CSV table of C-alpha atoms in Angstrom, one decimal:
chain,number,residue,atom,x,y,z
A,849,UNK,CA,52.0,41.5,-4.8
A,850,UNK,CA,54.5,40.0,-2.3
A,851,UNK,CA,54.4,37.2,0.3
A,852,UNK,CA,52.4,38.5,3.3
A,853,UNK,CA,54.6,36.6,5.8
A,854,UNK,CA,57.9,37.8,4.6
A,855,UNK,CA,59.6,34.6,5.5
A,856,UNK,CA,61.0,33.8,2.1
A,857,UNK,CA,58.6,31.0,1.3
A,858,UNK,CA,56.6,33.0,-1.3
A,859,UNK,CA,56.8,32.8,-5.1
A,860,UNK,CA,60.1,33.0,-6.8
A,861,UNK,CA,61.0,35.9,-8.9
A,862,UNK,CA,59.7,34.4,-12.1
A,863,UNK,CA,56.2,33.8,-10.5
A,864,UNK,CA,56.8,30.1,-9.8
A,865,UNK,CA,55.4,29.0,-6.4
A,866,UNK,CA,57.9,27.2,-4.2
A,867,UNK,CA,57.2,24.1,-2.1
A,868,UNK,CA,56.1,24.9,1.4
A,869,UNK,CA,58.2,23.1,4.0
A,870,UNK,CA,56.3,21.0,6.7
A,871,UNK,CA,57.5,23.3,9.5
A,872,UNK,CA,56.1,26.4,7.9
A,873,UNK,CA,54.0,28.3,10.6
A,874,UNK,CA,51.3,28.9,8.1
A,875,UNK,CA,50.6,25.2,8.0
A,876,UNK,CA,49.9,25.0,11.7
A,877,UNK,CA,46.3,24.7,12.8
A,878,UNK,CA,44.4,27.5,14.4
A,879,UNK,CA,43.6,25.5,17.5
A,880,UNK,CA,46.0,25.9,20.5
A,881,UNK,CA,45.4,22.2,21.4
A,882,UNK,CA,44.8,20.5,18.1
A,883,UNK,CA,44.9,17.0,19.6
A,884,UNK,CA,42.0,17.8,21.9
A,885,UNK,CA,40.0,19.4,19.1
A,886,UNK,CA,40.6,16.4,16.8
A,887,UNK,CA,39.3,14.1,19.5
A,888,UNK,CA,36.2,16.1,20.0
A,889,UNK,CA,35.6,16.4,16.2
A,890,UNK,CA,36.1,12.6,15.8
A,891,UNK,CA,33.7,11.9,18.6
A,892,UNK,CA,31.1,14.3,17.1
A,893,UNK,CA,31.3,12.6,13.7
A,894,UNK,CA,31.1,9.2,15.4
A,895,UNK,CA,28.0,10.3,17.2
A,896,UNK,CA,26.7,11.3,13.7
A,897,UNK,CA,27.4,7.8,12.5
A,898,UNK,CA,25.4,6.4,15.4
A,899,UNK,CA,22.6,8.8,14.5
A,900,UNK,CA,22.5,7.6,10.9
A,901,UNK,CA,22.5,4.0,12.0
A,902,UNK,CA,19.6,4.8,14.4
A,903,UNK,CA,17.7,6.4,11.6
A,904,UNK,CA,18.0,3.1,9.6
A,905,UNK,CA,16.8,1.1,12.6
A,906,UNK,CA,13.9,3.6,13.3
A,907,UNK,CA,12.8,3.4,9.6
A,908,UNK,CA,12.8,-0.4,9.3
A,909,UNK,CA,11.9,-1.5,12.8
A,910,UNK,CA,10.2,1.2,14.8
A,911,UNK,CA,8.4,2.8,11.8
A,912,UNK,CA,8.1,6.0,13.9
A,913,UNK,CA,8.3,9.4,12.2
A,914,UNK,CA,9.3,11.0,15.5
A,915,UNK,CA,12.3,8.6,16.0
A,916,UNK,CA,13.2,8.9,12.3
A,917,UNK,CA,13.4,12.7,12.6
A,918,UNK,CA,15.3,12.6,15.9
A,919,UNK,CA,17.9,10.2,14.8
A,920,UNK,CA,18.4,11.8,11.4
A,921,UNK,CA,18.7,15.2,13.1
A,922,UNK,CA,21.4,13.9,15.5
A,923,UNK,CA,23.3,12.4,12.6
A,924,UNK,CA,23.3,15.5,10.5
A,925,UNK,CA,24.0,18.0,13.3
A,926,UNK,CA,26.7,15.9,14.9
A,927,UNK,CA,28.5,15.3,11.6
A,928,UNK,CA,28.2,18.9,10.7
A,929,UNK,CA,29.6,20.0,14.0
A,930,UNK,CA,32.6,17.7,13.6
A,931,UNK,CA,33.3,19.0,10.0
A,932,UNK,CA,33.0,22.6,11.2
A,933,UNK,CA,35.5,22.0,14.0
A,934,UNK,CA,37.9,20.3,11.5
A,935,UNK,CA,37.6,23.1,9.0
A,936,UNK,CA,37.8,26.0,11.5
A,937,UNK,CA,40.4,24.8,14.0
A,938,UNK,CA,42.5,22.0,12.3
A,939,UNK,CA,43.1,23.3,8.8
A,940,UNK,CA,46.3,25.4,8.0
A,941,UNK,CA,45.8,29.0,9.1
A,942,UNK,CA,47.7,30.5,6.2
A,943,UNK,CA,47.8,33.0,4.6
A,944,UNK,CA,49.1,31.8,1.3
A,945,UNK,CA,49.9,34.4,-1.3
A,946,UNK,CA,50.8,34.0,-4.9
A,947,UNK,CA,52.3,36.6,-7.1
A,948,UNK,CA,50.4,37.6,-10.2
A,949,UNK,CA,52.4,36.4,-13.2
A,950,UNK,CA,51.9,36.6,-16.9
A,951,UNK,CA,49.1,34.4,-18.4
A,952,UNK,CA,49.1,31.7,-19.5
A,953,UNK,CA,51.4,30.0,-17.1
A,954,UNK,CA,54.1,27.7,-18.4
A,955,UNK,CA,53.9,24.0,-17.9
A,956,UNK,CA,56.7,24.2,-15.3
A,957,UNK,CA,54.8,26.8,-13.3
A,958,UNK,CA,51.5,24.9,-13.3
A,959,UNK,CA,53.3,21.7,-12.3
A,960,UNK,CA,55.1,23.5,-9.4
A,961,UNK,CA,51.8,25.1,-8.2
A,962,UNK,CA,50.0,21.7,-8.3
A,963,UNK,CA,52.8,20.1,-6.3
A,964,UNK,CA,52.6,22.8,-3.7
A,965,UNK,CA,48.8,22.4,-3.3
A,966,UNK,CA,49.1,18.6,-3.1
A,967,UNK,CA,51.8,19.0,-0.5
A,968,UNK,CA,49.6,21.1,1.7
A,969,UNK,CA,46.5,19.0,1.3
A,970,UNK,CA,48.4,15.8,1.7
A,971,UNK,CA,50.0,17.0,4.9
A,972,UNK,CA,46.7,17.8,6.4
A,973,UNK,CA,45.2,14.4,5.6
A,974,UNK,CA,48.3,12.6,6.8
A,975,UNK,CA,48.0,14.4,10.1
A,976,UNK,CA,44.3,13.6,10.5
A,977,UNK,CA,44.0,9.9,9.4
A,978,UNK,CA,41.5,9.0,12.2
A,979,UNK,CA,39.4,12.0,11.6
A,980,UNK,CA,39.5,11.6,7.8
A,981,UNK,CA,38.5,8.0,8.2
A,982,UNK,CA,35.6,8.9,10.5
A,983,UNK,CA,34.4,11.4,7.9
A,984,UNK,CA,34.5,8.7,5.2
A,985,UNK,CA,32.6,6.3,7.4
A,986,UNK,CA,29.9,8.9,8.2
A,987,UNK,CA,29.6,9.7,4.5
A,988,UNK,CA,29.3,6.0,3.6
A,989,UNK,CA,26.7,5.2,6.4
A,990,UNK,CA,24.7,8.3,5.6
A,991,UNK,CA,24.7,7.5,1.9
A,992,UNK,CA,23.4,4.0,2.6
A,993,UNK,CA,20.7,4.7,5.1
A,994,UNK,CA,19.3,7.7,3.2
A,995,UNK,CA,18.5,5.3,0.4
A,996,UNK,CA,16.1,3.5,2.7
A,997,UNK,CA,13.2,6.0,2.4
A,998,UNK,CA,13.1,5.4,-1.4
A,999,UNK,CA,11.1,2.4,-0.4
A,1000,UNK,CA,8.3,4.7,0.8
A,1001,UNK,CA,7.8,6.0,-2.7
A,1002,UNK,CA,5.9,2.8,-3.7
A,1003,UNK,CA,3.9,0.9,-4.4
A,1004,UNK,CA,1.5,3.2,-6.3
A,1005,UNK,CA,-1.8,3.5,-4.5
A,1006,UNK,CA,-3.8,2.6,-7.7
A,1007,UNK,CA,-7.5,2.6,-6.9
A,1008,UNK,CA,-7.1,2.2,-3.2
A,1009,UNK,CA,-7.7,5.9,-2.5
A,1010,UNK,CA,-11.1,5.6,-4.1
A,1011,UNK,CA,-12.2,2.6,-1.9
A,1012,UNK,CA,-13.1,2.0,1.7
A,1013,UNK,CA,-14.3,-1.0,3.6
A,1014,UNK,CA,-17.9,0.1,3.6
A,1015,UNK,CA,-20.2,-1.9,1.3
A,1016,UNK,CA,-23.8,-2.9,1.2
A,1017,UNK,CA,-24.8,-4.5,4.5
A,1018,UNK,CA,-21.8,-3.3,6.5
A,1019,UNK,CA,-22.9,-3.1,10.1
A,1020,UNK,CA,-22.2,0.2,12.0
A,1021,UNK,CA,-20.2,-0.5,15.2
A,1022,UNK,CA,-18.8,1.8,17.8
A,1023,UNK,CA,-15.1,2.1,18.7
A,1024,UNK,CA,-15.7,-0.6,21.3
A,1025,UNK,CA,-17.0,-2.9,18.5
A,1026,UNK,CA,-20.6,-2.7,19.7
A,1027,UNK,CA,-23.4,-2.6,17.0
A,1028,UNK,CA,-25.4,0.6,16.9
A,1029,UNK,CA,-29.1,0.4,17.4
A,1030,UNK,CA,-31.6,3.1,16.2
A,1031,UNK,CA,-32.5,3.7,19.8
A,1032,UNK,CA,-28.9,4.3,21.0
A,1033,UNK,CA,-28.6,8.0,20.3
A,1034,UNK,CA,-30.9,10.8,21.4
A,1035,UNK,CA,-31.7,13.7,19.1
A,1036,UNK,CA,-28.5,15.8,18.8
A,1037,UNK,CA,-26.3,12.8,19.7
A,1038,UNK,CA,-23.1,12.0,17.8
A,1039,UNK,CA,-21.0,8.9,17.6
A,1040,UNK,CA,-17.9,7.8,15.7
A,1041,UNK,CA,-18.6,4.4,14.0
A,1042,UNK,CA,-16.7,2.0,11.7
A,1043,UNK,CA,-17.7,-1.0,9.5
A,1044,UNK,CA,-17.7,-4.2,11.5
A,1045,UNK,CA,-14.3,-5.8,11.4
A,1046,UNK,CA,-12.4,-2.6,10.7
A,1047,UNK,CA,-12.6,-0.7,13.9
A,1048,UNK,CA,-9.9,1.9,14.1
A,1049,UNK,CA,-9.3,2.2,10.3
A,1050,UNK,CA,-8.8,5.9,9.6
A,1051,UNK,CA,-10.3,6.0,6.0
A,1052,UNK,CA,-13.4,4.1,7.3
A,1053,UNK,CA,-14.2,6.3,10.3
A,1054,UNK,CA,-17.7,7.8,10.0
A,1055,UNK,CA,-19.5,10.4,12.2
A,1056,UNK,CA,-23.1,9.3,13.0
A,1057,UNK,CA,-25.5,12.1,14.0
A,1058,UNK,CA,-29.1,11.9,15.0
A,1059,UNK,CA,-30.8,15.1,13.7
A,1060,UNK,CA,-34.4,14.2,14.5
A,1061,UNK,CA,-36.6,11.5,16.1
A,1062,UNK,CA,-39.2,9.3,14.5
A,1063,UNK,CA,-39.1,6.7,11.7
A,1064,UNK,CA,-38.7,9.2,8.9
A,1065,UNK,CA,-35.3,9.8,7.3
A,1066,UNK,CA,-33.4,13.0,8.3
A,1067,UNK,CA,-34.4,16.0,6.1
A,1068,UNK,CA,-31.7,16.3,3.5
A,1069,UNK,CA,-31.8,18.9,0.7
A,1070,UNK,CA,-29.4,17.5,-1.9
A,1071,UNK,CA,-31.4,15.8,-4.6
A,1072,UNK,CA,-31.2,12.1,-4.7
A,1073,UNK,CA,-30.1,11.7,-1.1
A,1074,UNK,CA,-33.4,12.1,0.8
A,1075,UNK,CA,-33.4,8.4,1.6
A,1076,UNK,CA,-29.7,8.2,2.6
A,1077,UNK,CA,-30.7,8.5,6.3
A,1078,UNK,CA,-33.0,6.6,8.6
A,1079,UNK,CA,-34.9,7.4,11.8
A,1080,UNK,CA,-33.3,10.9,11.8
A,1081,UNK,CA,-29.8,9.6,11.5
A,1082,UNK,CA,-27.2,10.8,8.9
A,1083,UNK,CA,-23.7,9.5,8.5
A,1084,UNK,CA,-20.7,11.3,7.0
A,1085,UNK,CA,-17.0,10.5,6.5
A,1086,UNK,CA,-15.1,11.9,9.5
A,1087,UNK,CA,-12.1,12.8,7.3
A,1088,UNK,CA,-12.0,16.5,6.4
A,1089,UNK,CA,-11.9,17.1,2.7
A,1090,UNK,CA,-9.3,19.8,3.3
A,1091,UNK,CA,-6.3,17.9,4.8
A,1092,UNK,CA,-7.9,14.8,6.3
A,1093,UNK,CA,-8.3,15.9,9.9
A,1094,UNK,CA,-11.0,14.1,12.0
A,1095,UNK,CA,-14.1,16.3,11.9
A,1096,UNK,CA,-15.5,15.5,15.3
A,1097,UNK,CA,-16.9,18.7,16.8
A,1098,UNK,CA,-20.7,19.1,16.4
A,1099,UNK,CA,-22.7,22.2,17.1
A,1100,UNK,CA,-26.2,20.9,17.9
A,1101,UNK,CA,-28.0,24.3,17.7
A,1102,UNK,CA,-26.7,25.1,14.2
A,1103,UNK,CA,-26.4,21.5,13.1
A,1104,UNK,CA,-22.9,22.0,11.9
A,1105,UNK,CA,-19.7,19.8,12.0
A,1106,UNK,CA,-16.5,21.7,12.7
A,1107,UNK,CA,-13.0,20.6,11.8
A,1108,UNK,CA,-10.7,21.4,14.7
A,1109,UNK,CA,-7.6,21.8,12.6
A,1110,UNK,CA,-8.5,24.7,10.2
A,1111,UNK,CA,-12.1,25.5,11.3
A,1112,UNK,CA,-13.9,24.3,8.2
A,1113,UNK,CA,-17.6,24.2,8.9
A,1114,UNK,CA,-20.0,21.7,7.3
A,1115,UNK,CA,-23.9,21.9,7.3
A,1116,UNK,CA,-25.0,18.4,8.2
A,1117,UNK,CA,-28.6,19.1,7.4
A,1118,UNK,CA,-27.7,20.0,3.8
A,1119,UNK,CA,-25.4,17.2,2.7
A,1120,UNK,CA,-22.4,18.4,4.8
A,1121,UNK,CA,-21.6,21.2,2.3
A,1122,UNK,CA,-18.8,23.4,3.5
A,1123,UNK,CA,-20.0,26.8,4.7
A,1124,UNK,CA,-16.7,28.2,6.1
A,1125,UNK,CA,-13.0,27.5,6.0
A,1126,UNK,CA,-10.6,26.1,3.5
A,1127,UNK,CA,-12.5,22.8,2.7
A,1128,UNK,CA,-13.9,23.0,-0.8
A,1129,UNK,CA,-15.9,19.8,-1.0
A,1130,UNK,CA,-18.7,18.3,1.1
A,1131,UNK,CA,-18.0,15.4,3.4
A,1132,UNK,CA,-18.9,12.2,1.6
A,1133,UNK,CA,-22.2,10.8,2.9
A,1134,UNK,CA,-22.7,7.1,3.7
A,1135,UNK,CA,-26.2,5.9,2.9
A,1136,UNK,CA,-27.6,3.9,5.9
A,1137,UNK,CA,-30.7,2.0,6.9
A,1138,UNK,CA,-31.8,-0.3,9.7
A,1139,UNK,CA,-32.0,-4.1,9.5
A,1140,UNK,CA,-34.8,-6.2,10.8
A,1141,UNK,CA,-33.5,-6.0,14.3
A,1142,UNK,CA,-33.2,-2.2,14.3
A,1143,UNK,CA,-29.4,-2.1,14.0
A,1144,UNK,CA,-27.9,0.4,11.6
A,1145,UNK,CA,-26.2,-0.9,8.4
A,1146,UNK,CA,-24.9,0.7,5.3
A,1147,UNK,CA,-27.1,0.6,2.2
A,1148,UNK,CA,-23.9,1.0,0.0
A,1149,UNK,CA,-20.4,2.3,0.2
A,1150,UNK,CA,-19.4,5.9,-0.3
A,1151,UNK,CA,-20.2,7.3,-3.8
A,1152,UNK,CA,-16.9,9.2,-3.9
A,1153,UNK,CA,-13.4,9.1,-2.4
A,1154,UNK,CA,-13.0,10.2,1.2
A,1155,UNK,CA,-10.5,12.6,2.7
A,1156,UNK,CA,-8.5,15.3,1.0
A,1157,UNK,CA,-8.0,15.7,-2.7
A,1158,UNK,CA,-5.2,14.0,-4.7
A,1159,UNK,CA,-4.0,14.1,-8.3
A,1160,UNK,CA,-6.1,11.2,-9.6
A,1161,UNK,CA,-9.3,12.5,-8.1
A,1162,UNK,CA,-11.7,13.6,-10.9
């Protein structure tokens, strides 16, 4: 196989590669205006550096998944675009052809070939010092800020996934913080409530429904839970047992709660067992009663973990 360029810079007759002179046309970049391309590539990688720095700020200060995704995306895309421009338009266009020679090569042949490769690579780096430095800076900044999310791997949740802020005597309050009285809801009414002092806490959100009127507890079929309601009221965790979406749609005629995310349906008159959809477990029920002033309070906390399943869940 002979040198494709035919300019006398190919391997020597004994198979030893010769050094490529700096003015060899094969070492010239593909771009017609390499200085302009180098400037654009440098600016793109610099934009990537700013994106990585923005990701670090968004993670530590803003704590916003949207900003974290946006800044990390800018960092990766801009840096990638700069590297592509460098590799496609600023690297030697070649081709470089080497004669097949007997194996194994002699020490002299291998030394000459290594020198030729180092010559070519060193020439490219010497020509692009600013761009190479910017790539090194982007790599260093990206490597540092991408360590930050390791903090989110801990601490271990321990038993916190099994507990909520509901306990014996916790008063049911609305999102506005107003205590709920037994006369507040009509039959078929529904209200999102929280334990007093923890309004807005996602794991503590409970959907309160009045299934019937009168002083008797709501009719519940699961054994052992017939006294978990009061005056026709029942209370269930609002976190779907599938993926934790808020189960806030209530069909009064069928007495069913519907999860708007994946359409799991729960029968609230039978312990909120799932009747349709991907949810596999009932919504945990909160036992409630009324205090001496007629305000609704919890008789106890949940008897199981709320929300979707996790590894430690029995």
